[in-house]
Structure formats: structure tokens, C-alpha cells
């Protein structure tokens, strides 16, 4: 397994920073309300993070409309998951089917010992076997790295900051401006928190891609799957995308940026067959790529890495 200490360190630092943010805001709110107890602040902060950790998988399952997918229904899916779990050295995750009209897959759970992998129905008719197994390997990488629960736990903190900001910025009782200051700080921390969540989300995707390759999948198969999934998402209505937009960080690719991703993939699809071959990926490995300033800024606001940078990393694993 590729050394993941940098990923683990970044997840720990992100968690510490996010916990500090929510602790500081709760402390300010407590002082504003006349409550001065660091134990209470710490307790409330820990409770918030724990509740997200504990109920996060159930919330993902419900919001993504996941039901168990039995082995009798999809024996080939279960076989692939079993093989990948053996390669990863973790227990076989539960397999589910998500009734979402967007071709994709995602992982969730509290740890590598209680992981879940879910596929959406449209992905079954879109990817070939190698591509599907590469995607499942990517999700197995998330479970192996235990990164999905960190993302789920910290993602709630920016929203808490946002609601605190709204509550205090428009409070009628400003208390000599104290409420407005808390509101402004809440909004600043909301933006900072969102950027941190997006950063750790992008980082974990690179490691999950590498894990899929280490589990025996071809880099070109995963690149080709990302290409096809972008096409699949681009054919979905805006309403369909918006319905699951809050959970897009869990998907293999950024479903909200599908049109731009297709444009990038088309630059790599030299023969125009709608797939990325081994030879096309080898050509990319020996080429330099240039990311426009616009795409660089868009990446900062995305849950997933820029598609060209991501496939370039895969090409280097070829």
C-alpha cells in the first residue's frame, strides 16, 4: 500500500483546525449569553462532532436512497468487491444500490471494519467490467484509508458556522456590536471551513485513485470510467444534480463539473472513441499539462481535483 502518512497527517490537522473553529465559536456564543465554562464549550463541541460521526453513515444512506444489494441480484459486483477487499486486507464492505439517476458510486461508514460501498443503478449499463472494478477499487481505497468518516465529521462544521453567522449578523440585540462581530467571525470561519473541507476532499481522491491501481486495476480503466461518468452526469437534468449536490464529495467525480471535465477528457481521447486507452494514457505520462487560471480557481472550489491533473497522476502510475 502506498505510504499514506501525508493523507493521515492532513486529515488529523484538518480535524484539529475544524474542532478549534467550532470550539472558538461556541465559546464566543457562550460568553455572549453569559456562560463561562470551557468544559461546557469543549463538551458541546465534542458532542457535535460525535453526533456527525455516529449518525453520518445513516444520513448518507438515507439521503442517497441506498438499499442493500444482495449477492443473488448482482453476483459479479459482490465478487469484485470481495476480490478488492482481499487485496486491501480489510473485511468485505456491505454492498448497496442507490436509487439515484446519476451513474456513480460512493463509500461511507465509520471505519474500514464497517464500510459500505454503494453503486447507482445507471452505472451498471455505462461501464465495462474493468472500468467498474476500477471504480469499486477507488471506493475501496476510501474505506481502507478511513477518510470518508473524517470528511463526513468535519463537513458539518462549516454549516454550524454559517447558521451562527446568520443568527448573529441579523440579531436585533447587537449588544454594542458584539453580535455582529460574532456573526462576521462565523461567516469568515464558514468560508475557511468550506475551503478546508474541499481541500481534504480533493486530497483523498488522489490517494483513492492510487489505491485502486495498487489493488490490481489498470490506470486507464479508471481514467476511462471517469470520462464516461462525466458524460453520464452531463446528460442528467439540473434538478437531478441539485438533489444530491450536498453529497457530491462522496462521488467518484464532481457531478457538478461534468461539462468542463468532458472538455478536458476529450483532449486526451486522441482517437475519439469515448474511452481512455493504455496508449493514450502513456502519451499523457510523457507530456506536460497546463492548467488555466480559471480551472485553477475552479479547483479550489471543487470537491474533486482538476480532471487533467487527476488523469496525469494516473498516467504516472501506468
C-alpha positions as CSV (number, residue, x, y, z in Angstrom):
1,X,0.0,0.0,0.0
2,X,1.3,3.4,-0.9
3,X,2.5,5.4,2.0
4,X,-0.5,7.4,3.2
5,X,1.1,9.3,6.1
6,X,0.6,12.6,4.4
7,X,-3.1,11.9,3.9
8,X,-3.4,10.9,7.6
9,X,-1.5,13.9,8.8
10,X,-3.7,16.2,6.7
11,X,-6.8,14.6,8.0
12,X,-5.7,15.0,11.6
13,X,-4.7,18.6,11.1
14,X,-8.0,19.4,9.3
15,X,-9.9,17.8,12.2
16,X,-7.9,19.7,14.8
17,X,-8.4,23.0,13.0
18,X,-12.1,22.4,12.4
19,X,-12.7,21.4,16.0
20,X,-10.8,24.5,17.1
21,X,-13.1,26.6,14.9
22,X,-16.3,25.2,16.3
23,X,-15.0,25.4,19.9
24,X,-14.0,29.0,19.5
25,X,-17.4,30.0,18.0
26,X,-19.3,28.1,20.7
27,X,-17.1,29.9,23.3
28,X,-18.0,33.3,21.8
29,X,-21.7,32.4,21.8
30,X,-21.4,31.2,25.4
31,X,-19.7,34.4,26.5
32,X,-22.3,36.4,24.7
33,X,-25.0,34.5,26.6
34,X,-23.2,34.9,29.9
35,X,-21.9,31.3,30.1
36,X,-18.3,31.0,31.1
37,X,-17.2,27.3,31.2
38,X,-14.5,25.9,29.0
39,X,-15.7,22.4,29.9
40,X,-19.1,23.2,28.6
41,X,-17.7,24.6,25.4
42,X,-15.5,21.6,24.9
43,X,-18.3,19.2,25.7
44,X,-20.7,20.8,23.2
45,X,-18.1,20.8,20.5
46,X,-17.3,17.1,21.1
47,X,-20.9,16.2,21.1
48,X,-21.5,18.0,17.7
49,X,-18.5,16.1,16.1
50,X,-19.5,12.8,17.7
51,X,-23.1,13.1,16.5
52,X,-21.9,13.7,13.0
53,X,-19.5,10.7,13.3
54,X,-22.2,8.4,14.7
55,X,-25.2,9.4,12.5
56,X,-23.2,10.4,9.4
57,X,-23.4,7.0,7.7
58,X,-27.1,6.7,8.3
59,X,-27.6,10.2,6.9
60,X,-25.7,9.4,3.8
61,X,-27.6,6.1,3.3
62,X,-31.0,7.9,3.7
63,X,-30.1,11.0,1.6
64,X,-28.7,8.8,-1.2
65,X,-31.6,6.3,-1.1
66,X,-29.4,3.3,-0.6
67,X,-30.8,-0.2,-0.1
68,X,-28.9,-3.5,0.3
69,X,-27.8,-5.2,-2.9
70,X,-28.0,-8.9,-2.4
71,X,-25.4,-11.3,-3.9
72,X,-28.2,-13.0,-5.8
73,X,-29.1,-9.8,-7.5
74,X,-25.5,-8.9,-8.6
75,X,-23.1,-11.8,-8.0
76,X,-20.4,-10.1,-10.2
77,X,-20.5,-6.9,-8.1
78,X,-20.1,-8.9,-4.9
79,X,-17.3,-11.0,-6.5
80,X,-15.4,-7.8,-7.5
81,X,-15.9,-6.3,-4.0
82,X,-14.7,-9.5,-2.3
83,X,-11.6,-9.6,-4.5
84,X,-10.8,-5.9,-3.9
85,X,-11.3,-6.3,-0.1
86,X,-8.9,-9.2,-0.1
87,X,-6.3,-7.1,-1.9
88,X,-6.9,-4.2,0.5
89,X,-6.7,-6.5,3.5
90,X,-10.0,-5.4,5.1
91,X,-13.3,-7.0,5.7
92,X,-15.7,-7.1,2.7
93,X,-17.8,-3.9,2.8
94,X,-21.6,-4.1,2.7
95,X,-22.8,-3.5,-0.9
96,X,-25.7,-1.3,-1.6
97,X,-27.7,0.1,-4.6
98,X,-28.5,3.8,-4.7
99,X,-31.7,4.7,-6.4
100,X,-30.2,7.9,-7.9
101,X,-30.5,8.7,-11.6
102,X,-26.8,9.6,-11.9
103,X,-24.2,7.0,-12.8
104,X,-21.7,6.9,-10.0
105,X,-20.5,5.1,-6.8
106,X,-19.5,6.1,-3.3
107,X,-18.3,4.8,0.0
108,X,-19.4,5.6,3.5
109,X,-19.1,4.1,7.1
110,X,-17.4,4.7,10.4
111,X,-14.3,2.7,9.8
112,X,-12.7,0.2,7.5
113,X,-14.3,-2.6,9.5
114,X,-17.8,-1.2,8.9
115,X,-17.5,0.2,5.4
116,X,-20.2,0.4,2.8
117,X,-19.9,0.7,-1.0
118,X,-22.9,1.8,-3.0
119,X,-23.4,2.0,-6.7
120,X,-26.2,3.8,-8.5
121,X,-28.3,1.9,-11.0
122,X,-27.3,3.8,-14.1
123,X,-23.6,2.9,-13.7
124,X,-24.3,-0.7,-14.5
125,X,-25.2,0.0,-18.1
126,X,-22.4,2.5,-18.6
127,X,-19.1,1.0,-17.6
128,X,-17.5,-2.2,-18.7
129,X,-16.2,-4.7,-16.2
130,X,-12.6,-3.4,-15.9
131,X,-13.9,0.2,-15.5
132,X,-16.5,-0.8,-12.9
133,X,-13.9,-2.7,-10.9
134,X,-11.5,0.2,-11.1
135,X,-14.3,2.5,-9.7
136,X,-15.1,0.0,-6.9
137,X,-11.3,-0.2,-6.2
138,X,-11.3,3.6,-5.8
139,X,-14.1,3.4,-3.3
140,X,-12.3,0.5,-1.5
141,X,-9.4,2.9,-1.2
142,X,-11.5,5.4,0.7
143,X,-12.6,2.7,3.1
144,X,-9.0,1.4,3.5
145,X,-7.9,4.9,4.3
146,X,-10.8,5.7,6.7
147,X,-11.1,9.1,5.0
148,X,-14.8,9.1,4.4
149,X,-15.8,9.4,8.1
150,X,-13.3,12.3,8.6
151,X,-14.9,14.1,5.6
152,X,-18.4,13.4,7.0
153,X,-17.4,14.6,10.5
154,X,-15.8,17.9,9.5
155,X,-18.2,18.8,6.8
156,X,-20.9,19.7,9.3
157,X,-18.8,22.3,11.0
158,X,-18.9,24.9,8.2
159,X,-22.7,24.7,8.2
160,X,-22.7,25.3,12.0
161,X,-20.6,28.4,11.4
162,X,-23.0,29.5,8.7
163,X,-26.1,29.3,10.9
164,X,-24.3,31.0,13.8
165,X,-23.3,33.8,11.3
166,X,-26.9,34.2,10.1
167,X,-28.3,34.2,13.6
168,X,-26.0,36.9,15.0
169,X,-25.4,39.1,12.0
170,X,-29.1,39.9,11.8
171,X,-29.7,39.9,15.5
172,X,-31.8,42.9,16.8
173,X,-29.9,42.9,20.1
174,X,-26.4,43.8,18.9
175,X,-25.1,44.4,22.4
176,X,-22.7,47.2,21.4
177,X,-21.8,45.3,18.2
178,X,-20.8,42.1,19.9
179,X,-23.5,40.1,18.0
180,X,-22.4,41.5,14.6
181,X,-18.7,40.6,15.4
182,X,-19.7,37.0,16.2
183,X,-21.7,36.9,13.0
184,X,-18.9,38.2,10.9
185,X,-16.4,35.7,12.5
186,X,-18.9,32.9,11.9
187,X,-19.1,33.8,8.3
188,X,-15.3,34.0,8.0
189,X,-14.9,30.6,9.7
190,X,-17.7,29.2,7.4
191,X,-15.6,30.2,4.3
192,X,-12.4,28.9,5.8
193,X,-14.1,25.7,6.9
194,X,-15.5,25.1,3.4
195,X,-12.1,25.6,1.8
196,X,-10.6,23.1,4.3
197,X,-13.3,20.5,3.6
198,X,-12.8,20.9,-0.1
199,X,-9.0,20.6,0.2
200,X,-9.2,17.4,2.2
201,X,-11.8,16.0,-0.2
202,X,-9.6,16.7,-3.2
203,X,-6.5,15.2,-1.5
204,X,-8.3,11.9,-0.6
205,X,-9.3,11.4,-4.2
206,X,-5.7,11.2,-5.4
207,X,-4.9,8.5,-2.7
208,X,-8.1,6.5,-3.6
209,X,-7.1,6.6,-7.3
210,X,-3.6,5.2,-6.4
211,X,-5.2,2.6,-4.1
212,X,-7.4,1.3,-7.0
213,X,-4.3,0.8,-9.1
214,X,-2.5,-0.9,-6.2
215,X,-5.5,-3.3,-5.9
216,X,-4.7,-4.5,-9.4
217,X,-6.8,-2.2,-11.6
218,X,-5.4,-0.5,-14.8
219,X,-5.0,3.3,-14.5
220,X,-6.5,3.6,-18.0
221,X,-9.6,1.7,-16.8
222,X,-10.2,4.2,-14.0
223,X,-9.5,7.2,-16.3
224,X,-11.9,5.8,-18.9
225,X,-14.5,5.3,-16.2
226,X,-14.1,8.9,-15.0
227,X,-14.6,10.0,-18.7
228,X,-17.8,8.0,-19.1
229,X,-19.2,9.1,-15.7
230,X,-18.7,12.7,-16.7
231,X,-20.7,12.1,-19.8
232,X,-23.4,10.3,-17.7
233,X,-23.7,13.2,-15.3
234,X,-23.8,15.8,-18.1
235,X,-26.9,14.0,-19.5
236,X,-28.7,14.4,-16.2
237,X,-31.1,17.3,-15.6
238,X,-30.0,20.2,-13.4
239,X,-32.8,19.2,-10.9
240,X,-31.3,15.7,-10.6
241,X,-27.8,17.1,-9.9
242,X,-29.1,19.7,-7.4
243,X,-31.0,17.0,-5.5
244,X,-27.7,15.3,-4.5
245,X,-25.4,18.3,-4.7
246,X,-24.8,18.3,-0.9
247,X,-23.3,14.8,-1.1
248,X,-21.2,15.3,-4.2
249,X,-18.0,15.0,-2.3
250,X,-18.8,11.3,-1.8
251,X,-18.9,10.5,-5.5
252,X,-16.1,9.3,-7.7
253,X,-16.1,12.5,-9.7
254,X,-17.6,16.0,-9.4
255,X,-21.0,15.6,-10.9
256,X,-21.5,19.4,-10.9
257,X,-18.5,20.0,-13.1
258,X,-19.2,17.3,-15.7
259,X,-19.3,19.6,-18.7
260,X,-15.8,21.0,-18.0
261,X,-14.4,17.5,-17.3
262,X,-15.7,16.2,-20.6
263,X,-13.8,19.0,-22.4
264,X,-10.6,18.0,-20.6
265,X,-11.1,14.3,-21.3
266,X,-11.7,15.0,-25.0
267,X,-8.2,16.5,-25.2
268,X,-6.8,13.1,-24.1
269,X,-9.1,10.9,-26.2
270,X,-7.0,11.1,-29.3
271,X,-8.9,8.6,-31.3
272,X,-12.3,10.0,-30.2
273,X,-13.8,6.6,-29.2
274,X,-15.1,7.9,-25.9
275,X,-12.6,5.9,-23.8
276,X,-9.0,6.4,-22.5
277,X,-6.8,3.6,-23.6
278,X,-3.5,2.5,-22.2
279,X,-1.6,4.0,-25.1
280,X,-3.4,7.4,-24.7
281,X,-2.5,7.4,-21.0
282,X,1.1,6.6,-21.8
283,X,1.2,9.5,-24.2
284,X,-0.1,11.7,-21.4
285,X,2.6,10.4,-19.0
286,X,5.3,11.8,-21.3
287,X,3.6,15.1,-21.9
288,X,3.3,18.4,-19.9
289,X,-0.1,19.7,-19.0
290,X,-1.1,23.3,-18.4
291,X,-4.0,24.2,-16.1
292,X,-5.6,27.6,-16.9
293,X,-6.0,30.1,-14.1
294,X,-9.8,29.8,-14.4
295,X,-9.6,26.0,-13.9
296,X,-7.1,26.5,-11.0
297,X,-9.6,28.8,-9.2
298,X,-12.5,26.4,-10.0
299,X,-10.5,23.5,-8.5
300,X,-10.2,25.4,-5.2
301,X,-14.0,25.5,-5.0
302,X,-14.4,21.8,-6.1
303,X,-14.7,18.6,-4.1
304,X,-12.5,16.8,-6.6
305,X,-9.2,17.5,-8.3
306,X,-8.9,19.1,-11.7
307,X,-9.6,16.2,-14.2
308,X,-6.4,16.8,-16.2
309,X,-4.2,16.8,-13.1
310,X,-6.0,13.8,-11.8
311,X,-5.6,11.8,-15.0
312,X,-1.9,13.0,-15.2
313,X,-1.4,11.4,-11.8
314,X,-3.0,8.2,-13.1
315,X,-0.7,8.3,-16.1
316,X,2.3,8.4,-13.9
317,X,1.1,5.1,-12.3
318,X,0.8,3.5,-15.7
